[in-house]
PDB file of C-alpha atoms and ligand atoms in Angstrom:
ATOM      1  CA  MET A   1      11.733 -83.580-239.150  1.00  0.00           C
ATOM      2  CA  ASN A   2      12.887 -86.140-241.689  1.00  0.00           C
ATOM      3  CA  THR A   3      10.350 -85.909-244.362  1.00  0.00           C
ATOM      4  CA  ASN A   4      12.192 -88.335-246.913  1.00  0.00           C
ATOM      5  CA  GLN A   5       9.298 -90.782-247.041  1.00  0.00           C
ATOM      6  CA  ILE A   6       6.924 -89.794-249.833  1.00  0.00           C
ATOM      7  CA  ILE A   7       3.834 -90.001-247.768  1.00  0.00           C
ATOM      8  CA  THR A   8       0.455 -89.341-250.478  1.00  0.00           C
ATOM      9  CA  LEU A   9      -3.200 -89.052-249.367  1.00  0.00           C
ATOM     10  CA  VAL A  10      -5.934 -90.154-251.991  1.00  0.00           C
ATOM     11  CA  THR A  11      -9.288 -89.206-251.192  1.00  0.00           C
ATOM     12  CA  GLY A  12     -12.135 -91.734-252.721  1.00  0.00           C
ATOM     13  CA  GLY A  13      -9.101 -94.135-252.635  1.00  0.00           C
ATOM     14  CA  ASN A  14     -11.297 -97.269-251.924  1.00  0.00           C
ATOM     15  CA  ARG A  15     -12.477 -97.775-255.669  1.00  0.00           C
ATOM     16  CA  GLY A  16     -11.963 -96.994-259.386  1.00  0.00           C
ATOM     17  CA  MET A  17      -9.287 -94.607-260.223  1.00  0.00           C
ATOM     18  CA  GLY A  18      -8.668 -93.982-256.572  1.00  0.00           C
ATOM     19  CA  LEU A  19      -7.761 -97.413-255.907  1.00  0.00           C
ATOM     20  CA  GLU A  20      -5.620 -97.604-258.829  1.00  0.00           C
ATOM     21  CA  ILE A  21      -3.631 -94.499-257.793  1.00  0.00           C
ATOM     22  CA  VAL A  22      -3.188 -96.081-254.264  1.00  0.00           C
ATOM     23  CA  LYS A  23      -2.177 -99.180-255.798  1.00  0.00           C
ATOM     24  CA  GLU A  24       0.409 -97.951-258.358  1.00  0.00           C
ATOM     25  CA  LEU A  25       1.905 -95.128-255.900  1.00  0.00           C
ATOM     26  CA  SER A  26       2.204 -97.691-253.020  1.00  0.00           C
ATOM     27  CA  GLN A  27       3.927-100.244-255.718  1.00  0.00           C
ATOM     28  CA  ARG A  28       6.445 -97.368-256.280  1.00  0.00           C
ATOM     29  CA  GLY A  29       7.202 -97.088-252.845  1.00  0.00           C
ATOM     30  CA  GLN A  30       5.212 -94.109-251.624  1.00  0.00           C
ATOM     31  CA  HIS A  31       3.562 -94.390-248.292  1.00  0.00           C
ATOM     32  CA  VAL A  32      -0.070 -94.105-249.087  1.00  0.00           C
ATOM     33  CA  ILE A  33      -2.872 -93.380-247.137  1.00  0.00           C
ATOM     34  CA  MET A  34      -6.551 -94.145-248.661  1.00  0.00           C
ATOM     35  CA  GLY A  35      -9.109 -91.764-247.719  1.00  0.00           C
ATOM     36  CA  ALA A  36     -12.531 -93.641-247.838  1.00  0.00           C
ATOM     37  CA  ARG A  37     -15.832 -92.204-246.539  1.00  0.00           C
ATOM     38  CA  ASN A  38     -16.869 -95.824-245.565  1.00  0.00           C
ATOM     39  CA  LEU A  39     -14.428 -97.354-243.407  1.00  0.00           C
ATOM     40  CA  GLU A  40     -15.583-101.036-244.233  1.00  0.00           C
ATOM     41  CA  LYS A  41     -15.298-100.543-248.128  1.00  0.00           C
ATOM     42  CA  GLY A  42     -12.072 -99.018-247.208  1.00  0.00           C
ATOM     43  CA  ARG A  43     -10.832-102.064-245.282  1.00  0.00           C
ATOM     44  CA  ALA A  44     -12.141-104.301-248.007  1.00  0.00           C
ATOM     45  CA  ALA A  45      -9.871-102.695-250.523  1.00  0.00           C
ATOM     46  CA  ILE A  46      -6.967-102.689-248.367  1.00  0.00           C
ATOM     47  CA  ASP A  47      -7.503-106.521-247.862  1.00  0.00           C
ATOM     48  CA  GLU A  48      -7.177-106.860-251.673  1.00  0.00           C
ATOM     49  CA  LEU A  49      -3.862-104.607-251.653  1.00  0.00           C
ATOM     50  CA  THR A  50      -2.588-106.734-248.622  1.00  0.00           C
ATOM     51  CA  LYS A  51      -2.930-109.830-251.120  1.00  0.00           C
ATOM     52  CA  LEU A  52      -0.423-107.838-253.321  1.00  0.00           C
ATOM     53  CA  ASN A  53       1.940-107.423-250.318  1.00  0.00           C
ATOM     54  CA  LEU A  54       1.173-103.872-250.287  1.00  0.00           C
ATOM     55  CA  ASP A  55       1.178-102.012-246.952  1.00  0.00           C
ATOM     56  CA  VAL A  56      -1.522 -99.078-247.308  1.00  0.00           C
ATOM     57  CA  ASP A  57      -3.026 -97.103-244.484  1.00  0.00           C
ATOM     58  CA  LEU A  58      -6.504 -96.203-244.316  1.00  0.00           C
ATOM     59  CA  VAL A  59      -8.373 -92.614-243.000  1.00  0.00           C
ATOM     60  CA  GLN A  60     -11.962 -92.135-242.660  1.00  0.00           C
ATOM     61  CA  LEU A  61     -12.759 -89.290-245.271  1.00  0.00           C
ATOM     62  CA  ASP A  62     -15.866 -87.877-246.153  1.00  0.00           C
ATOM     63  CA  VAL A  63     -14.853 -84.824-248.408  1.00  0.00           C
ATOM     64  CA  THR A  64     -18.427 -83.344-248.015  1.00  0.00           C
ATOM     65  CA  ASN A  65     -18.137 -83.641-244.093  1.00  0.00           C
ATOM     66  CA  SER A  66     -16.094 -80.948-242.413  1.00  0.00           C
ATOM     67  CA  ALA A  67     -15.822 -82.751-239.168  1.00  0.00           C
ATOM     68  CA  SER A  68     -14.487 -85.869-240.786  1.00  0.00           C
ATOM     69  CA  VAL A  69     -11.825 -83.855-243.029  1.00  0.00           C
ATOM     70  CA  THR A  70     -10.860 -82.136-239.659  1.00  0.00           C
ATOM     71  CA  GLU A  71     -10.233 -85.528-238.093  1.00  0.00           C
ATOM     72  CA  ALA A  72      -8.461 -87.175-241.353  1.00  0.00           C
ATOM     73  CA  ALA A  73      -5.900 -84.042-240.864  1.00  0.00           C
ATOM     74  CA  GLN A  74      -5.317 -84.671-237.010  1.00  0.00           C
ATOM     75  CA  THR A  75      -4.677 -88.206-237.714  1.00  0.00           C
ATOM     76  CA  ILE A  76      -2.246 -87.848-240.518  1.00  0.00           C
ATOM     77  CA  GLN A  77      -0.788 -84.958-238.141  1.00  0.00           C
ATOM     78  CA  GLN A  78      -0.548 -87.439-234.988  1.00  0.00           C
ATOM     79  CA  LYS A  79       0.851 -90.463-237.375  1.00  0.00           C
ATOM     80  CA  TYR A  80       3.069 -88.561-239.633  1.00  0.00           C
ATOM     81  CA  GLY A  81       3.321 -85.066-238.772  1.00  0.00           C
ATOM     82  CA  TYR A  82       3.499 -84.133-242.713  1.00  0.00           C
ATOM     83  CA  LEU A  83       2.104 -85.134-246.102  1.00  0.00           C
ATOM     84  CA  THR A  84       4.095 -84.967-249.332  1.00  0.00           C
ATOM     85  CA  ILE A  85       1.116 -85.503-251.942  1.00  0.00           C
ATOM     86  CA  LEU A  86      -2.474 -84.864-251.876  1.00  0.00           C
ATOM     87  CA  ILE A  87      -4.590 -86.151-254.454  1.00  0.00           C
ATOM     88  CA  ASN A  88      -8.257 -84.811-254.717  1.00  0.00           C
ATOM     89  CA  ASN A  89      -9.689 -87.583-256.497  1.00  0.00           C
ATOM     90  CA  ALA A  90     -13.143 -88.051-254.734  1.00  0.00           C
ATOM     91  CA  GLY A  91     -16.080 -87.106-257.483  1.00  0.00           C
ATOM     92  CA  ALA A  92     -19.395 -87.624-258.459  1.00  0.00           C
ATOM     93  CA  VAL A  93     -22.023 -86.504-260.930  1.00  0.00           C
ATOM     94  CA  PHE A  94     -25.623 -85.761-259.584  1.00  0.00           C
ATOM     95  CA  ASP A  95     -27.121 -84.171-262.499  1.00  0.00           C
ATOM     96  CA  GLY A  96     -26.503 -86.060-265.755  1.00  0.00           C
ATOM     97  CA  ARG A  97     -28.461 -85.511-268.716  1.00  0.00           C
ATOM     98  CA  GLN A  98     -30.607 -82.673-266.956  1.00  0.00           C
ATOM     99  CA  ASP A  99     -30.867 -79.482-269.476  1.00  0.00           C
ATOM    100  CA  PRO A 100     -29.497 -76.326-267.922  1.00  0.00           C
ATOM    101  CA  SER A 101     -33.316 -74.547-268.055  1.00  0.00           C
ATOM    102  CA  VAL A 102     -34.663 -77.440-265.739  1.00  0.00           C
ATOM    103  CA  VAL A 103     -31.557 -78.887-263.714  1.00  0.00           C
ATOM    104  CA  LYS A 104     -32.568 -79.537-259.968  1.00  0.00           C
ATOM    105  CA  LEU A 105     -30.786 -77.025-257.734  1.00  0.00           C
ATOM    106  CA  GLU A 106     -30.377 -79.540-255.200  1.00  0.00           C
ATOM    107  CA  ASN A 107     -28.538 -82.032-257.717  1.00  0.00           C
ATOM    108  CA  LEU A 108     -26.176 -78.927-258.816  1.00  0.00           C
ATOM    109  CA  ARG A 109     -25.546 -78.331-255.024  1.00  0.00           C
ATOM    110  CA  ASP A 110     -24.538 -82.081-254.669  1.00  0.00           C
ATOM    111  CA  ASP A 111     -22.172 -81.701-257.471  1.00  0.00           C
ATOM    112  CA  PHE A 112     -20.644 -78.699-255.706  1.00  0.00           C
ATOM    113  CA  ALA A 113     -20.422 -80.110-252.526  1.00  0.00           C
ATOM    114  CA  ILE A 114     -18.065 -83.070-253.647  1.00  0.00           C
ATOM    115  CA  ASN A 115     -16.389 -81.720-256.485  1.00  0.00           C
ATOM    116  CA  TYR A 116     -15.805 -78.212-255.124  1.00  0.00           C
ATOM    117  CA  PHE A 117     -16.288 -77.462-251.819  1.00  0.00           C
ATOM    118  CA  GLY A 118     -15.057 -81.030-250.880  1.00  0.00           C
ATOM    119  CA  LEU A 119     -11.874 -80.504-252.748  1.00  0.00           C
ATOM    120  CA  VAL A 120     -11.305 -76.713-251.439  1.00  0.00           C
ATOM    121  CA  ASP A 121     -11.991 -77.962-247.761  1.00  0.00           C
ATOM    122  CA  VAL A 122      -9.397 -81.151-248.189  1.00  0.00           C
ATOM    123  CA  SER A 123      -6.987 -78.811-249.758  1.00  0.00           C
ATOM    124  CA  GLN A 124      -7.103 -76.231-246.989  1.00  0.00           C
ATOM    125  CA  LYS A 125      -6.900 -78.593-243.896  1.00  0.00           C
ATOM    126  CA  MET A 126      -4.178 -80.506-245.513  1.00  0.00           C
ATOM    127  CA  LEU A 127      -2.098 -77.761-246.584  1.00  0.00           C
ATOM    128  CA  PRO A 128      -0.533 -77.366-243.095  1.00  0.00           C
ATOM    129  CA  LEU A 129       0.804 -80.814-243.429  1.00  0.00           C
ATOM    130  CA  LEU A 130       2.133 -80.277-247.160  1.00  0.00           C
ATOM    131  CA  GLN A 131       3.936 -77.286-245.930  1.00  0.00           C
ATOM    132  CA  LYS A 132       5.782 -79.792-243.654  1.00  0.00           C
ATOM    133  CA  SER A 133       7.398 -81.168-246.434  1.00  0.00           C
ATOM    134  CA  THR A 134      10.477 -79.947-248.272  1.00  0.00           C
ATOM    135  CA  ARG A 135       8.795 -80.193-251.478  1.00  0.00           C
ATOM    136  CA  ALA A 136       4.806 -81.104-252.170  1.00  0.00           C
ATOM    137  CA  LYS A 137       1.911 -81.599-254.656  1.00  0.00           C
ATOM    138  CA  VAL A 138      -1.644 -81.155-254.853  1.00  0.00           C
ATOM    139  CA  ILE A 139      -2.966 -82.967-257.586  1.00  0.00           C
ATOM    140  CA  ASN A 140      -6.736 -82.378-258.481  1.00  0.00           C
ATOM    141  CA  ILE A 141      -8.501 -85.114-260.407  1.00  0.00           C
ATOM    142  CA  SER A 142     -10.819 -83.003-262.712  1.00  0.00           C
ATOM    143  CA  SER A 143     -12.396 -83.536-266.087  1.00  0.00           C
ATOM    144  CA  MET A 144     -12.280 -82.563-269.577  1.00  0.00           C
ATOM    145  CA  MET A 145     -16.107 -82.011-268.866  1.00  0.00           C
ATOM    146  CA  GLY A 146     -15.212 -78.819-266.918  1.00  0.00           C
ATOM    147  CA  SER A 147     -13.406 -77.235-269.856  1.00  0.00           C
ATOM    148  CA  LYS A 148     -15.192 -74.608-271.487  1.00  0.00           C
ATOM    149  CA  THR A 149     -12.898 -74.708-274.478  1.00  0.00           C
ATOM    150  CA  GLU A 150     -13.913 -78.269-274.951  1.00  0.00           C
ATOM    151  CA  ALA A 151     -17.524 -77.822-274.411  1.00  0.00           C
ATOM    152  CA  LEU A 152     -17.432 -75.325-277.327  1.00  0.00           C
ATOM    153  CA  ASN A 153     -15.390 -77.283-279.669  1.00  0.00           C
ATOM    154  CA  PRO A 154     -17.754 -79.337-281.983  1.00  0.00           C
ATOM    155  CA  GLN A 155     -14.790 -81.675-282.344  1.00  0.00           C
ATOM    156  CA  SER A 156     -14.404 -82.418-278.730  1.00  0.00           C
ATOM    157  CA  SER A 157     -15.439 -85.703-277.307  1.00  0.00           C
ATOM    158  CA  VAL A 158     -17.308 -83.744-274.361  1.00  0.00           C
ATOM    159  CA  TYR A 159     -19.181 -81.249-276.604  1.00  0.00           C
ATOM    160  CA  LYS A 160     -22.520 -83.328-276.756  1.00  0.00           C
ATOM    161  CA  ALA A 161     -22.300 -84.019-272.832  1.00  0.00           C
ATOM    162  CA  ILE A 162     -24.816 -82.189-270.774  1.00  0.00           C
ATOM    163  CA  ALA A 163     -24.340 -82.097-266.804  1.00  0.00           C
ATOM    164  CA  VAL A 164     -24.014 -78.655-266.448  1.00  0.00           C
ATOM    165  CA  GLY A 165     -23.632 -78.929-262.354  1.00  0.00           C
ATOM    166  CA  TYR A 166     -20.778 -81.596-262.613  1.00  0.00           C
ATOM    167  CA  GLN A 167     -19.302 -79.475-265.380  1.00  0.00           C
ATOM    168  CA  SER A 168     -19.303 -76.191-263.192  1.00  0.00           C
ATOM    169  CA  ALA A 169     -17.981 -77.521-260.370  1.00  0.00           C
ATOM    170  CA  LYS A 170     -14.866 -79.254-262.325  1.00  0.00           C
ATOM    171  CA  ALA A 171     -14.526 -75.756-263.877  1.00  0.00           C
ATOM    172  CA  ALA A 172     -14.900 -74.046-260.426  1.00  0.00           C
ATOM    173  CA  ALA A 173     -11.951 -76.874-259.184  1.00  0.00           C
ATOM    174  CA  ASN A 174      -9.823 -75.917-262.102  1.00  0.00           C
ATOM    175  CA  MET A 175      -9.962 -72.323-261.150  1.00  0.00           C
ATOM    176  CA  TYR A 176      -9.190 -73.432-257.609  1.00  0.00           C
ATOM    177  CA  THR A 177      -6.381 -75.257-259.013  1.00  0.00           C
ATOM    178  CA  VAL A 178      -4.903 -72.159-260.569  1.00  0.00           C
ATOM    179  CA  GLN A 179      -5.498 -69.593-257.928  1.00  0.00           C
ATOM    180  CA  LEU A 180      -3.808 -71.959-255.201  1.00  0.00           C
ATOM    181  CA  ALA A 181      -0.956 -72.542-257.514  1.00  0.00           C
ATOM    182  CA  LYS A 182      -0.387 -68.846-257.676  1.00  0.00           C
ATOM    183  CA  GLU A 183      -0.922 -68.471-253.953  1.00  0.00           C
ATOM    184  CA  MET A 184       2.073 -71.106-253.468  1.00  0.00           C
ATOM    185  CA  LEU A 185       4.132 -69.225-256.143  1.00  0.00           C
ATOM    186  CA  ARG A 186       3.500 -65.745-254.423  1.00  0.00           C
ATOM    187  CA  LYS A 187       4.283 -67.138-251.279  1.00  0.00           C
ATOM    188  CA  ASN A 188       7.445 -69.010-252.248  1.00  0.00           C
ATOM    189  CA  LEU A 189       6.266 -72.021-250.820  1.00  0.00           C
ATOM    190  CA  PRO A 190       7.456 -75.419-252.623  1.00  0.00           C
ATOM    191  CA  ILE A 191       3.950 -76.702-253.455  1.00  0.00           C
ATOM    192  CA  THR A 192       2.746 -77.429-256.734  1.00  0.00           C
ATOM    193  CA  VAL A 193      -0.974 -77.428-257.825  1.00  0.00           C
ATOM    194  CA  ASN A 194      -1.957 -79.015-260.886  1.00  0.00           C
ATOM    195  CA  ALA A 195      -5.327 -80.604-262.488  1.00  0.00           C
ATOM    196  CA  ILE A 196      -6.068 -83.840-264.459  1.00  0.00           C
ATOM    197  CA  ASP A 197      -8.260 -84.994-266.950  1.00  0.00           C
ATOM    198  CA  PRO A 198      -8.346 -88.878-266.955  1.00  0.00           C
ATOM    199  CA  GLY A 199     -10.632 -89.127-270.016  1.00  0.00           C
ATOM    200  CA  MET A 200     -13.321 -91.424-270.179  1.00  0.00           C
ATOM    201  CA  VAL A 201     -12.561 -94.339-268.073  1.00  0.00           C
ATOM    202  CA  ALA A 202     -14.157 -97.657-267.416  1.00  0.00           C
ATOM    203  CA  THR A 203     -15.171 -97.493-263.697  1.00  0.00           C
ATOM    204  CA  GLU A 204     -18.526 -97.325-261.851  1.00  0.00           C
ATOM    205  CA  PHE A 205     -18.817 -93.760-261.850  1.00  0.00           C
ATOM    206  CA  ALA A 206     -22.265 -92.314-262.082  1.00  0.00           C
ATOM    207  CA  GLY A 207     -23.360 -95.943-261.550  1.00  0.00           C
ATOM    208  CA  ALA A 208     -21.674 -97.094-264.948  1.00  0.00           C
ATOM    209  CA  ASP A 209     -21.035-100.636-266.056  1.00  0.00           C
ATOM    210  CA  PRO A 210     -17.410-100.660-266.501  1.00  0.00           C
ATOM    211  CA  ALA A 211     -17.629-103.197-269.244  1.00  0.00           C
ATOM    212  CA  GLN A 212     -20.274-101.265-271.015  1.00  0.00           C
ATOM    213  CA  VAL A 213     -18.274 -97.922-270.530  1.00  0.00           C
ATOM    214  CA  LYS A 214     -15.141-100.014-272.235  1.00  0.00           C
ATOM    215  CA  LYS A 215     -17.352-101.019-275.201  1.00  0.00           C
ATOM    216  CA  MET A 216     -18.311 -97.324-275.960  1.00  0.00           C
ATOM    217  CA  GLY A 217     -14.684 -96.563-276.006  1.00  0.00           C
ATOM    218  CA  GLY A 218     -13.660 -95.969-272.375  1.00  0.00           C
ATOM    219  CA  LYS A 219     -10.329 -96.643-270.950  1.00  0.00           C
ATOM    220  CA  THR A 220      -8.716 -99.156-268.507  1.00  0.00           C
ATOM    221  CA  VAL A 221      -8.136 -97.410-265.241  1.00  0.00           C
ATOM    222  CA  GLU A 222      -4.502 -97.900-265.978  1.00  0.00           C
ATOM    223  CA  MET A 223      -4.873 -95.932-268.816  1.00  0.00           C
ATOM    224  CA  GLY A 224      -7.127 -93.347-266.980  1.00  0.00           C
ATOM    225  CA  VAL A 225      -4.401 -92.877-264.007  1.00  0.00           C
ATOM    226  CA  ALA A 226      -1.313 -92.684-266.239  1.00  0.00           C
ATOM    227  CA  ARG A 227      -1.067 -88.818-266.232  1.00  0.00           C
ATOM    228  CA  THR A 228      -1.780 -88.709-262.208  1.00  0.00           C
ATOM    229  CA  ILE A 229       0.827 -91.559-261.715  1.00  0.00           C
ATOM    230  CA  GLU A 230       3.276 -89.130-264.047  1.00  0.00           C
ATOM    231  CA  LEU A 231       2.925 -86.196-262.206  1.00  0.00           C
ATOM    232  CA  ALA A 232       2.706 -87.784-258.664  1.00  0.00           C
ATOM    233  CA  THR A 233       6.106 -89.748-259.319  1.00  0.00           C
ATOM    234  CA  ASP A 234       7.851 -86.685-260.641  1.00  0.00           C
ATOM    235  CA  LEU A 235       8.423 -84.943-257.070  1.00  0.00           C
ATOM    236  CA  ASP A 236      11.108 -82.522-258.445  1.00  0.00           C
ATOM    237  CA  SER A 237       8.947 -81.191-261.386  1.00  0.00           C
ATOM    238  CA  LYS A 238       8.218 -77.575-260.791  1.00  0.00           C
ATOM    239  CA  GLU A 239       5.317 -77.543-263.289  1.00  0.00           C
ATOM    240  CA  THR A 240       2.200 -75.886-261.579  1.00  0.00           C
ATOM    241  CA  ALA A 241      -1.204 -74.179-262.559  1.00  0.00           C
ATOM    242  CA  THR A 242      -1.589 -77.006-265.436  1.00  0.00           C
ATOM    243  CA  PHE A 243      -4.735 -78.741-266.470  1.00  0.00           C
ATOM    244  CA  SER A 244      -3.134 -82.033-268.575  1.00  0.00           C
ATOM    245  CA  ASN A 245      -4.087 -85.332-269.641  1.00  0.00           C
ATOM    246  CA  THR A 246      -1.965 -88.135-271.215  1.00  0.00           C
ATOM    247  CA  GLU A 247      -1.880 -86.006-274.399  1.00  0.00           C
ATOM    248  CA  GLY A 248      -0.685 -82.869-273.231  1.00  0.00           C
ATOM    249  CA  GLN A 249      -2.467 -79.641-272.009  1.00  0.00           C
ATOM    250  CA  VAL A 250      -6.253 -79.286-271.907  1.00  0.00           C
ATOM    251  CA  GLY A 251      -7.951 -76.062-272.453  1.00  0.00           C
ATOM    252  CA  TRP A 252      -9.171 -74.595-269.544  1.00  0.00           C
TER     253      TRP A 252
HETATM  254  N1  LIG B 301     -14.698 -92.087-264.817  1.00  0.00           N
HETATM  255  C1  LIG B 301     -14.533 -91.414-265.687  1.00  0.00           C
HETATM  256  O1  LIG B 301     -14.701 -91.464-266.848  1.00  0.00           O
HETATM  257  C2  LIG B 301     -14.099 -89.893-265.297  1.00  0.00           C
HETATM  258  C3  LIG B 301     -13.805 -89.126-266.485  1.00  0.00           C
HETATM  259  C4  LIG B 301     -13.265 -87.626-265.991  1.00  0.00           C
HETATM  260  C5  LIG B 301     -13.099 -87.742-264.624  1.00  0.00           C
HETATM  261  N2  LIG B 301     -13.341 -88.483-263.490  1.00  0.00           N
HETATM  262  C6  LIG B 301     -13.251 -88.177-262.341  1.00  0.00           C
HETATM  263  O2  LIG B 301     -12.264 -89.056-261.781  1.00  0.00           O
HETATM  264  C7  LIG B 301     -12.486 -89.197-260.467  1.00  0.00           C
HETATM  265  C8  LIG B 301     -12.677 -90.563-259.730  1.00  0.00           C
HETATM  266  O3  LIG B 301     -13.651 -90.846-260.638  1.00  0.00           O
HETATM  267  P1  LIG B 301     -14.004 -92.515-261.005  1.00  0.00           P
HETATM  268  O4  LIG B 301     -14.307 -92.821-262.256  1.00  0.00           O
HETATM  269  O5  LIG B 301     -12.797 -93.740-260.218  1.00  0.00           O
HETATM  270  O6  LIG B 301     -15.327 -92.531-260.058  1.00  0.00           O
HETATM  271  P2  LIG B 301     -15.913 -94.062-258.886  1.00  0.00           P
HETATM  272  O7  LIG B 301     -15.478 -95.345-259.539  1.00  0.00           O
HETATM  273  O8  LIG B 301     -17.141 -93.500-258.706  1.00  0.00           O
HETATM  274  O9  LIG B 301     -15.246 -93.607-257.719  1.00  0.00           O
HETATM  275  C9  LIG B 301     -15.629 -92.699-256.845  1.00  0.00           C
HETATM  276  C10 LIG B 301     -14.624 -92.792-255.343  1.00  0.00           C
HETATM  277  O10 LIG B 301     -15.110 -91.558-254.618  1.00  0.00           O
HETATM  278  C11 LIG B 301     -15.763 -92.003-253.623  1.00  0.00           C
HETATM  279  N3  LIG B 301     -16.663 -90.732-252.748  1.00  0.00           N
HETATM  280  C12 LIG B 301     -17.786 -90.558-253.372  1.00  0.00           C
HETATM  281  N4  LIG B 301     -18.511 -89.407-252.489  1.00  0.00           N
HETATM  282  C13 LIG B 301     -17.680 -89.196-251.621  1.00  0.00           C
HETATM  283  C14 LIG B 301     -17.580 -88.111-250.454  1.00  0.00           C
HETATM  284  N5  LIG B 301     -18.318 -87.755-250.210  1.00  0.00           N
HETATM  285  N6  LIG B 301     -16.358 -88.311-250.004  1.00  0.00           N
HETATM  286  C15 LIG B 301     -15.194 -89.139-250.263  1.00  0.00           C
HETATM  287  N7  LIG B 301     -15.106 -90.254-251.066  1.00  0.00           N
HETATM  288  C16 LIG B 301     -16.286 -90.239-252.002  1.00  0.00           C
HETATM  289  C17 LIG B 301     -16.404 -93.128-253.851  1.00  0.00           C
HETATM  290  O11 LIG B 301     -16.454 -93.890-252.696  1.00  0.00           O
HETATM  291  P3  LIG B 301     -17.620 -94.822-252.189  1.00  0.00           P
HETATM  292  O12 LIG B 301     -17.002 -96.179-252.810  1.00  0.00           O
HETATM  293  O13 LIG B 301     -18.032 -94.944-251.060  1.00  0.00           O
HETATM  294  O14 LIG B 301     -19.056 -94.345-253.196  1.00  0.00           O
HETATM  295  C18 LIG B 301     -15.368 -93.671-254.731  1.00  0.00           C
HETATM  296  O15 LIG B 301     -14.343 -94.360-253.733  1.00  0.00           O
HETATM  297  C19 LIG B 301     -13.686 -88.386-260.011  1.00  0.00           C
HETATM  298  O16 LIG B 301     -13.103 -87.194-259.451  1.00  0.00           O
HETATM  299  C20 LIG B 301     -14.345 -87.936-261.209  1.00  0.00           C
HETATM  300  O17 LIG B 301     -15.042 -86.920-261.556  1.00  0.00           O
HETATM  301  C21 LIG B 301     -13.815 -89.701-263.850  1.00  0.00           C
END
């Protein structure tokens, strides 16, 4: 099979940083599949991209719904037969500002459902497709919020943040990144696996008002996706098992 065309799947691709990643990678010639849990929202986002002359595919993909993930993988298998890049971008926070002593377990479970179990499920089901590429990448959109090094650093921008469920789920996703990367190396598979910290970005994440986030020093979405775009467009890079942002490596 000829796998020269780069085929990229972005979860949570219908808005925020996911949509920006979809747009920029499509502009750079990749064939991008937008994963959206809500097809209507996905179609509306695709319409906007069509106005920019971008030809982007759409697949229904709720990362917390195992049947949806299975179907998305089957659809990609039938349509393309392989995948080059998986960008696990879908994420959400459910336990913002709850102290660890009282944080609601149901909120912790929701944090893990999307940020950890969803990411693992999508990765596992897309791996057989990634293995059909001559070289492939998994890029996990993590957060500095998942870094224990930064949580313990009084100089860090996330030192005072409290969202232990979200932070633990991102920390778990970081460990999955390391372990999956090592498995790929051990098995001599040409698939790199890396985690990205986008920084604080002006999106509607956690119900935020992007203008407000910008006032608080939040980055534009273009800046937020810069490291992801850099990694996703450097297909020959062997860099794996890293956690980085635009400034360099981030402490785990
Ligand atoms: N914004 C920040 O400051 C910041 C900082 C560090 C890390 N991050 C991480 O960056 C990633 C993108 O964040 P963002 O700021 O772009 O957030 P966002 O604007 O809230 O977008 C989140 C995306 O995820 C989708 N999503 C939510 N639940 C889903 C599910 N169960 N299955 C599939 N998709 C789902 C949303 O779809 P709907 O439209 O259907 O809700 C939306 O497309 C996340 O992983 C986040 O944790 C963000």
